[in-house]
Amino acid sequence: MSRTVVITGATSGIGRAAAREFAGRGDRLVLAARSPATLAEVRQECRSAGAEVLVVPTDITEPGAVDELARAAVAEFGGIDVWVHTAAVAAYGRFDELPERVFERVVRVDLIAAAAVARVALRHYRSASAGTLILTGSVLGHITSPYMSGYVAAKWGLQGLARTLQQEARETPGVHVCLVNPGSVDTPVYRQAANYLGRIGRPPPPITTPERVARAIVHGADRPRREISVGRLNVVMRFGFTVLPGLYDVLVGPLMRVAGLSNQPVAPHDGIAFTPNPAGEAVRGGWLPDLSRVVRSVGGATSTVGSAVLRRLR
């Protein structure tokens, strides 16, 4: 049976991958993000997969915007079965050097706006006695990292909010709240982030794909769980942070500078914190190799070597 799925943050990274995944299953989609042009692209991608799609350009930080989005979804499809919230921004910089307005914007988008989405979704679900809310957190909601103070603060706050909502949802058995916590993911968020550090950020290895996180989200919609962790080292990092805090704090700075920052210099800028950048929106961020291209290259190289060997044997 198809469901009505609302996705906030649907034009890039995990949100866009999730839209494609739900579309492939035949679910009805309500897609929201700030960029109308990119929303139109994602709508076409999902319609090509056979899904019914409504797009609603939305800035979730604007007063009343999330309510309007919910009303549009109900008017078009009669209700909301699943709400997936993936919208987020990030900023790099030492806390004391990061402009106050940028820090507060990151917290507003990643935590306050997420709370607004949860509030609207849960009110709708409570009246219907059914529904699933899926929030996208991060492993950085359990551990910390230098140079990302706003993002870390917001994700820790989201972790606490989700846990509280799960406790309250026990009063309504048909309502579920799920938190999906990815580790490093190959999305554009690192290049799109505000930056006052002088070096472009990058996902530290091991890096997973947004498609894998999207499958975890769909699985959470099918079989709701309190928390879904996506990333091979998430458990290891959480263990080190909790059990060996002194050692963790000694290592995390050098590791971040080596693995979490590229060597690409960048002038101070606000990234997409306040204004979207449609040109930078995509599912992948380009941090992982295109495996299909690698396979083709290897296949071509193997064929060339094989031909050369055969010629020598003749």
mmCIF file of C-alpha atoms in Angstrom:
data_model
loop_
_atom_site.group_PDB
_atom_site.id
_atom_site.type_symbol
_atom_site.label_atom_id
_atom_site.label_comp_id
_atom_site.label_asym_id
_atom_site.label_seq_id
_atom_site.Cartn_x
_atom_site.Cartn_y
_atom_site.Cartn_z
ATOM 1 C CA MET A 1 0.000 0.000 0.000
ATOM 2 C CA SER A 2 1.382 3.387 -0.988
ATOM 3 C CA ARG A 3 1.864 6.100 1.607
ATOM 4 C CA THR A 4 2.019 9.874 1.594
ATOM 5 C CA VAL A 5 5.562 10.915 2.497
ATOM 6 C CA VAL A 6 6.645 14.482 3.192
ATOM 7 C CA ILE A 7 10.375 15.156 2.810
ATOM 8 C CA THR A 8 11.880 18.427 4.019
ATOM 9 C CA GLY A 9 15.319 19.062 2.569
ATOM 10 C CA ALA A 10 14.507 17.124 -0.607
ATOM 11 C CA THR A 11 16.809 18.803 -3.119
ATOM 12 C CA SER A 12 20.223 17.527 -2.064
ATOM 13 C CA GLY A 13 22.129 14.735 -0.379
ATOM 14 C CA ILE A 14 20.217 12.336 1.851
ATOM 15 C CA GLY A 15 16.859 14.037 1.305
ATOM 16 C CA ARG A 16 17.097 13.751 -2.481
ATOM 17 C CA ALA A 17 18.259 10.142 -2.252
ATOM 18 C CA ALA A 18 15.342 9.377 0.076
ATOM 19 C CA ALA A 19 12.897 10.966 -2.371
ATOM 20 C CA ARG A 20 14.157 8.665 -5.119
ATOM 21 C CA GLU A 21 13.975 5.626 -2.826
ATOM 22 C CA PHE A 22 10.384 6.297 -1.758
ATOM 23 C CA ALA A 23 9.426 7.094 -5.364
ATOM 24 C CA GLY A 24 10.733 3.726 -6.508
ATOM 25 C CA ARG A 25 8.323 2.078 -4.072
ATOM 26 C CA GLY A 26 5.333 3.951 -5.469
ATOM 27 C CA ASP A 27 4.728 6.239 -2.485
ATOM 28 C CA ARG A 28 3.094 9.645 -2.938
ATOM 29 C CA LEU A 29 5.599 12.412 -2.280
ATOM 30 C CA VAL A 30 5.421 15.963 -0.966
ATOM 31 C CA LEU A 31 8.853 17.502 -1.494
ATOM 32 C CA ALA A 32 9.976 20.688 0.227
ATOM 33 C CA ALA A 33 13.148 22.778 0.108
ATOM 34 C CA ARG A 34 14.176 26.379 -0.534
ATOM 35 C CA SER A 35 15.079 26.118 -4.234
ATOM 36 C CA PRO A 36 12.088 25.938 -6.648
ATOM 37 C CA ALA A 37 14.298 25.137 -9.632
ATOM 38 C CA THR A 38 15.968 22.155 -7.970
ATOM 39 C CA LEU A 39 12.633 20.959 -6.582
ATOM 40 C CA ALA A 40 11.371 20.817 -10.160
ATOM 41 C CA GLU A 41 14.342 18.602 -11.081
ATOM 42 C CA VAL A 42 13.677 16.219 -8.194
ATOM 43 C CA ARG A 43 9.967 16.130 -9.049
ATOM 44 C CA GLN A 44 10.854 14.969 -12.560
ATOM 45 C CA GLU A 45 13.224 12.312 -11.201
ATOM 46 C CA CYS A 46 10.524 10.930 -8.913
ATOM 47 C CA ARG A 47 7.765 11.115 -11.512
ATOM 48 C CA SER A 48 9.986 9.164 -13.891
ATOM 49 C CA ALA A 49 10.044 6.450 -11.216
ATOM 50 C CA GLY A 50 6.236 6.392 -11.261
ATOM 51 C CA ALA A 51 5.457 8.445 -8.143
ATOM 52 C CA GLU A 52 2.807 11.099 -7.656
ATOM 53 C CA VAL A 53 4.652 14.234 -6.573
ATOM 54 C CA LEU A 54 3.732 17.602 -5.106
ATOM 55 C CA VAL A 55 6.514 20.147 -4.633
ATOM 56 C CA VAL A 56 6.180 23.011 -2.152
ATOM 57 C CA PRO A 57 9.035 25.555 -2.062
ATOM 58 C CA THR A 58 9.539 26.089 1.665
ATOM 59 C CA ASP A 59 11.959 27.823 4.012
ATOM 60 C CA ILE A 60 11.262 25.913 7.219
ATOM 61 C CA THR A 61 12.717 28.723 9.321
ATOM 62 C CA GLU A 62 9.954 31.119 8.252
ATOM 63 C CA PRO A 63 7.014 31.481 10.675
ATOM 64 C CA GLY A 64 4.042 29.390 9.571
ATOM 65 C CA ALA A 65 5.913 27.766 6.667
ATOM 66 C CA VAL A 66 5.755 24.240 8.069
ATOM 67 C CA ASP A 67 2.025 24.564 8.793
ATOM 68 C CA GLU A 68 1.467 25.670 5.198
ATOM 69 C CA LEU A 69 3.427 22.682 3.956
ATOM 70 C CA ALA A 70 1.335 20.266 6.009
ATOM 71 C CA ARG A 71 -1.893 21.871 4.772
ATOM 72 C CA ALA A 72 -0.723 21.513 1.164
ATOM 73 C CA ALA A 73 0.070 17.824 1.704
ATOM 74 C CA VAL A 74 -3.328 17.122 3.278
ATOM 75 C CA ALA A 75 -5.154 19.073 0.582
ATOM 76 C CA GLU A 76 -3.385 17.155 -2.200
ATOM 77 C CA PHE A 77 -3.290 13.626 -0.791
ATOM 78 C CA GLY A 78 -5.697 13.598 2.159
ATOM 79 C CA GLY A 79 -3.164 13.026 4.939
ATOM 80 C CA ILE A 80 0.452 12.400 5.923
ATOM 81 C CA ASP A 81 1.729 8.920 6.771
ATOM 82 C CA VAL A 82 5.479 9.576 7.015
ATOM 83 C CA TRP A 83 7.419 12.799 7.483
ATOM 84 C CA VAL A 84 11.158 12.646 6.787
ATOM 85 C CA HIS A 85 13.164 15.659 7.909
ATOM 86 C CA THR A 86 16.640 15.960 6.384
ATOM 87 C CA ALA A 87 17.138 19.725 5.987
ATOM 88 C CA ALA A 88 20.404 20.938 7.552
ATOM 89 C CA VAL A 89 23.236 23.404 7.125
ATOM 90 C CA ALA A 90 26.753 23.403 8.575
ATOM 91 C CA ALA A 91 29.557 25.849 9.319
ATOM 92 C CA TYR A 92 33.308 25.434 9.811
ATOM 93 C CA GLY A 93 35.342 27.695 12.070
ATOM 94 C CA ARG A 94 36.733 28.112 15.562
ATOM 95 C CA PHE A 95 33.835 28.999 17.857
ATOM 96 C CA ASP A 96 35.247 32.419 18.772
ATOM 97 C CA GLU A 97 35.945 33.268 15.109
ATOM 98 C CA LEU A 98 32.609 32.085 13.698
ATOM 99 C CA PRO A 99 30.213 35.035 13.274
ATOM 100 C CA GLU A 100 27.438 34.929 15.850
ATOM 101 C CA ARG A 101 24.762 35.215 13.159
ATOM 102 C CA VAL A 102 26.154 32.121 11.386
ATOM 103 C CA PHE A 103 26.314 30.041 14.568
ATOM 104 C CA GLU A 104 22.736 30.994 15.434
ATOM 105 C CA ARG A 105 21.543 30.270 11.890
ATOM 106 C CA VAL A 106 22.988 26.764 12.002
ATOM 107 C CA VAL A 107 21.243 26.089 15.314
ATOM 108 C CA ARG A 108 18.008 27.592 13.999
ATOM 109 C CA VAL A 109 17.961 25.446 10.852
ATOM 110 C CA ASP A 110 19.268 22.215 12.354
ATOM 111 C CA LEU A 111 17.420 22.267 15.688
ATOM 112 C CA ILE A 112 14.715 24.939 15.987
ATOM 113 C CA ALA A 113 13.314 24.282 12.505
ATOM 114 C CA ALA A 114 13.490 20.530 13.111
ATOM 115 C CA ALA A 115 11.430 21.108 16.252
ATOM 116 C CA ALA A 116 8.900 23.075 14.182
ATOM 117 C CA VAL A 117 8.606 20.150 11.762
ATOM 118 C CA ALA A 118 8.191 17.693 14.636
ATOM 119 C CA ARG A 119 5.537 19.867 16.285
ATOM 120 C CA VAL A 120 3.395 20.064 13.150
ATOM 121 C CA ALA A 121 3.849 16.402 12.226
ATOM 122 C CA LEU A 122 3.059 15.086 15.703
ATOM 123 C CA ARG A 123 -0.044 17.229 16.063
ATOM 124 C CA HIS A 124 -1.299 15.774 12.790
ATOM 125 C CA TYR A 125 -0.397 12.235 13.837
ATOM 126 C CA ARG A 126 -2.009 12.561 17.255
ATOM 127 C CA SER A 127 -5.321 13.526 15.705
ATOM 128 C CA ALA A 128 -5.042 10.565 13.316
ATOM 129 C CA SER A 129 -3.586 8.198 15.969
ATOM 130 C CA ALA A 130 -0.998 7.091 13.419
ATOM 131 C CA GLY A 131 2.113 8.284 11.612
ATOM 132 C CA THR A 132 5.896 8.106 11.567
ATOM 133 C CA LEU A 133 8.297 11.008 12.013
ATOM 134 C CA ILE A 134 11.888 10.394 10.906
ATOM 135 C CA LEU A 135 14.470 12.963 11.976
ATOM 136 C CA THR A 136 17.978 12.968 10.527
ATOM 137 C CA GLY A 137 20.570 13.414 13.238
ATOM 138 C CA SER A 138 24.272 12.610 13.076
ATOM 139 C CA VAL A 139 26.949 10.687 14.891
ATOM 140 C CA LEU A 140 27.932 14.211 15.980
ATOM 141 C CA GLY A 141 24.836 14.119 18.160
ATOM 142 C CA HIS A 142 26.736 11.625 20.337
ATOM 143 C CA ILE A 143 30.321 12.847 20.017
ATOM 144 C CA THR A 144 32.039 16.191 19.416
ATOM 145 C CA SER A 145 34.462 17.604 16.882
ATOM 146 C CA PRO A 146 36.368 20.889 16.805
ATOM 147 C CA TYR A 147 35.547 23.595 14.240
ATOM 148 C CA MET A 148 31.856 22.561 13.925
ATOM 149 C CA SER A 149 30.416 23.995 17.145
ATOM 150 C CA GLY A 150 27.045 25.097 15.753
ATOM 151 C CA TYR A 151 26.357 21.813 13.988
ATOM 152 C CA VAL A 152 27.436 19.737 16.992
ATOM 153 C CA ALA A 153 25.346 21.807 19.413
ATOM 154 C CA ALA A 154 22.285 21.474 17.176
ATOM 155 C CA LYS A 155 22.657 17.720 16.676
ATOM 156 C CA TRP A 156 23.123 17.130 20.424
ATOM 157 C CA GLY A 157 19.968 19.148 20.961
ATOM 158 C CA LEU A 158 18.142 17.137 18.302
ATOM 159 C CA GLN A 159 19.217 13.916 20.019
ATOM 160 C CA GLY A 160 17.644 15.092 23.284
ATOM 161 C CA LEU A 161 14.522 16.346 21.532
ATOM 162 C CA ALA A 162 14.016 13.055 19.702
ATOM 163 C CA ARG A 163 14.401 11.047 22.898
ATOM 164 C CA THR A 164 11.815 13.245 24.627
ATOM 165 C CA LEU A 165 9.392 12.924 21.715
ATOM 166 C CA GLN A 166 9.785 9.146 21.775
ATOM 167 C CA GLN A 167 8.851 9.098 25.437
ATOM 168 C CA GLU A 168 5.764 11.231 24.826
ATOM 169 C CA ALA A 169 4.778 9.180 21.763
ATOM 170 C CA ARG A 170 4.337 6.133 24.004
ATOM 171 C CA GLU A 171 0.978 7.644 24.920
ATOM 172 C CA THR A 172 -0.157 7.207 21.296
ATOM 173 C CA PRO A 173 0.782 3.665 20.176
ATOM 174 C CA GLY A 174 0.284 4.341 16.459
ATOM 175 C CA VAL A 175 2.716 7.265 16.429
ATOM 176 C CA HIS A 176 6.437 6.620 15.973
ATOM 177 C CA VAL A 177 9.522 8.851 16.181
ATOM 178 C CA CYS A 178 12.733 7.572 14.607
ATOM 179 C CA LEU A 179 16.174 9.205 14.623
ATOM 180 C CA VAL A 180 18.582 8.227 11.834
ATOM 181 C CA ASN A 181 22.211 8.996 12.736
ATOM 182 C CA PRO A 182 24.647 8.821 9.810
ATOM 183 C CA GLY A 183 28.406 9.084 10.078
ATOM 184 C CA SER A 184 30.379 10.491 7.144
ATOM 185 C CA VAL A 185 28.247 10.629 4.005
ATOM 186 C CA ASP A 186 29.180 11.602 0.447
ATOM 187 C CA THR A 187 26.897 14.647 0.110
ATOM 188 C CA PRO A 188 27.437 18.279 -0.994
ATOM 189 C CA VAL A 189 26.951 19.619 2.562
ATOM 190 C CA TYR A 190 30.697 19.950 3.194
ATOM 191 C CA ARG A 191 31.356 22.208 0.195
ATOM 192 C CA GLN A 192 28.058 24.048 0.754
ATOM 193 C CA ALA A 193 28.822 24.761 4.414
ATOM 194 C CA ALA A 194 29.642 28.213 5.706
ATOM 195 C CA ASN A 195 33.394 28.440 6.220
ATOM 196 C CA TYR A 196 35.478 30.692 8.437
ATOM 197 C CA LEU A 197 38.339 28.245 8.848
ATOM 198 C CA GLY A 198 40.193 28.768 5.570
ATOM 199 C CA ARG A 199 40.037 25.118 4.394
ATOM 200 C CA ILE A 200 37.087 23.344 2.792
ATOM 201 C CA GLY A 201 35.680 20.557 4.951
ATOM 202 C CA ARG A 202 35.331 16.980 3.802
ATOM 203 C CA PRO A 203 33.805 13.774 5.201
ATOM 204 C CA PRO A 204 36.430 11.764 7.099
ATOM 205 C CA PRO A 205 36.699 8.107 6.089
ATOM 206 C CA PRO A 206 35.071 5.676 6.050
ATOM 207 C CA ILE A 207 32.483 7.424 3.893
ATOM 208 C CA THR A 208 29.090 5.930 3.124
ATOM 209 C CA THR A 209 26.680 6.841 0.345
ATOM 210 C CA PRO A 210 23.499 8.904 0.671
ATOM 211 C CA GLU A 211 21.679 6.044 -1.013
ATOM 212 C CA ARG A 212 22.571 3.750 1.890
ATOM 213 C CA VAL A 213 21.234 6.280 4.383
ATOM 214 C CA ALA A 214 18.097 6.646 2.254
ATOM 215 C CA ARG A 215 17.508 2.895 2.413
ATOM 216 C CA ALA A 216 17.859 3.065 6.201
ATOM 217 C CA ILE A 217 15.257 5.840 6.269
ATOM 218 C CA VAL A 218 12.815 3.813 4.177
ATOM 219 C CA HIS A 219 13.432 0.813 6.425
ATOM 220 C CA GLY A 220 12.657 3.042 9.412
ATOM 221 C CA ALA A 221 9.391 4.054 7.765
ATOM 222 C CA ASP A 222 8.519 0.389 7.174
ATOM 223 C CA ARG A 223 9.573 -0.826 10.622
ATOM 224 C CA PRO A 224 9.975 2.144 12.963
ATOM 225 C CA ARG A 225 12.864 1.997 15.425
ATOM 226 C CA ARG A 226 14.007 4.515 18.005
ATOM 227 C CA GLU A 227 17.427 5.009 16.443
ATOM 228 C CA ILE A 228 19.169 3.796 13.300
ATOM 229 C CA SER A 229 22.928 4.272 13.051
ATOM 230 C CA VAL A 230 24.523 4.311 9.583
ATOM 231 C CA GLY A 231 28.311 4.166 9.563
ATOM 232 C CA ARG A 232 30.863 1.470 10.334
ATOM 233 C CA LEU A 233 32.814 3.491 12.893
ATOM 234 C CA ASN A 234 29.913 5.170 14.677
ATOM 235 C CA VAL A 235 29.931 2.694 17.561
ATOM 236 C CA VAL A 236 33.732 2.885 17.882
ATOM 237 C CA MET A 237 33.708 6.675 18.025
ATOM 238 C CA ARG A 238 30.897 6.746 20.566
ATOM 239 C CA PHE A 239 32.757 4.209 22.703
ATOM 240 C CA GLY A 240 35.968 6.235 22.620
ATOM 241 C CA PHE A 241 34.157 9.485 23.399
ATOM 242 C CA THR A 242 32.344 7.967 26.395
ATOM 243 C CA VAL A 243 34.853 5.505 27.855
ATOM 244 C CA LEU A 244 38.181 7.177 26.954
ATOM 245 C CA PRO A 245 37.356 10.899 26.935
ATOM 246 C CA GLY A 246 40.922 12.051 27.658
ATOM 247 C CA LEU A 247 42.389 10.048 24.791
ATOM 248 C CA TYR A 248 39.509 11.060 22.514
ATOM 249 C CA ASP A 249 40.145 14.765 23.156
ATOM 250 C CA VAL A 250 43.879 14.358 22.455
ATOM 251 C CA LEU A 251 43.263 12.621 19.119
ATOM 252 C CA VAL A 252 40.155 14.309 17.729
ATOM 253 C CA GLY A 253 41.823 17.636 16.837
ATOM 254 C CA PRO A 254 44.726 16.201 14.791
ATOM 255 C CA LEU A 255 42.409 13.647 13.167
ATOM 256 C CA MET A 256 39.941 16.351 12.203
ATOM 257 C CA ARG A 257 42.680 18.495 10.666
ATOM 258 C CA VAL A 258 44.048 15.551 8.672
ATOM 259 C CA ALA A 259 40.881 13.649 7.707
ATOM 260 C CA GLY A 260 38.043 16.153 8.118
ATOM 261 C CA LEU A 261 39.526 19.113 6.271
ATOM 262 C CA SER A 262 40.768 19.226 2.702
ATOM 263 C CA ASN A 263 43.827 21.138 1.534
ATOM 264 C CA GLN A 264 41.660 23.396 -0.619
ATOM 265 C CA PRO A 265 41.883 27.002 0.630
ATOM 266 C CA VAL A 266 38.682 29.043 0.823
ATOM 267 C CA ALA A 267 37.881 32.647 1.695
ATOM 268 C CA PRO A 268 35.380 33.294 4.500
ATOM 269 C CA HIS A 269 31.787 32.869 3.318
ATOM 270 C CA ASP A 270 28.292 31.995 4.580
ATOM 271 C CA GLY A 271 27.714 29.018 2.289
ATOM 272 C CA ILE A 272 24.037 28.093 2.083
ATOM 273 C CA ALA A 273 23.279 29.075 5.660
ATOM 274 C CA PHE A 274 21.043 31.961 4.555
ATOM 275 C CA THR A 275 20.585 31.464 0.793
ATOM 276 C CA PRO A 276 20.368 28.237 -1.229
ATOM 277 C CA ASN A 277 22.847 27.475 -3.988
ATOM 278 C CA PRO A 278 21.015 25.401 -6.625
ATOM 279 C CA ALA A 279 24.224 24.877 -8.586
ATOM 280 C CA GLY A 280 25.694 22.925 -5.676
ATOM 281 C CA GLU A 281 22.663 20.704 -5.016
ATOM 282 C CA ALA A 282 22.978 17.024 -5.899
ATOM 283 C CA VAL A 283 22.706 13.593 -4.301
ATOM 284 C CA ARG A 284 26.461 12.980 -4.153
ATOM 285 C CA GLY A 285 29.189 15.358 -3.079
ATOM 286 C CA GLY A 286 31.966 13.817 -5.172
ATOM 287 C CA TRP A 287 33.977 12.472 -2.243
ATOM 288 C CA LEU A 288 33.618 8.848 -3.329
ATOM 289 C CA PRO A 289 34.695 7.457 -6.720
ATOM 290 C CA ASP A 290 32.049 6.692 -9.318
ATOM 291 C CA LEU A 291 32.197 2.899 -9.027
ATOM 292 C CA SER A 292 30.536 2.304 -12.383
ATOM 293 C CA ARG A 293 33.197 4.472 -14.033
ATOM 294 C CA VAL A 294 35.934 2.648 -12.119
ATOM 295 C CA VAL A 295 34.558 -0.702 -13.242
ATOM 296 C CA ARG A 296 34.423 0.492 -16.857
ATOM 297 C CA SER A 297 37.984 1.811 -16.618
ATOM 298 C CA VAL A 298 39.276 -1.382 -15.055
ATOM 299 C CA GLY A 299 37.399 -3.430 -17.634
ATOM 300 C CA GLY A 300 38.862 -1.352 -20.438
ATOM 301 C CA ALA A 301 42.365 -1.583 -19.000
ATOM 302 C CA THR A 302 42.015 -5.345 -18.534
ATOM 303 C CA SER A 303 40.856 -5.734 -22.117
ATOM 304 C CA THR A 304 43.810 -3.670 -23.390
ATOM 305 C CA VAL A 305 46.327 -5.658 -21.339
ATOM 306 C CA GLY A 306 44.728 -8.922 -22.436
ATOM 307 C CA SER A 307 44.953 -7.938 -26.075
ATOM 308 C CA ALA A 308 48.593 -6.965 -25.672
ATOM 309 C CA VAL A 309 49.386 -10.315 -24.003
ATOM 310 C CA LEU A 310 47.634 -12.230 -26.805
ATOM 311 C CA ARG A 311 49.603 -10.320 -29.442
ATOM 312 C CA ARG A 312 52.848 -11.197 -27.662
ATOM 313 C CA LEU A 313 51.861 -14.884 -27.488
ATOM 314 C CA ARG A 314 51.209 -14.964 -31.204
#
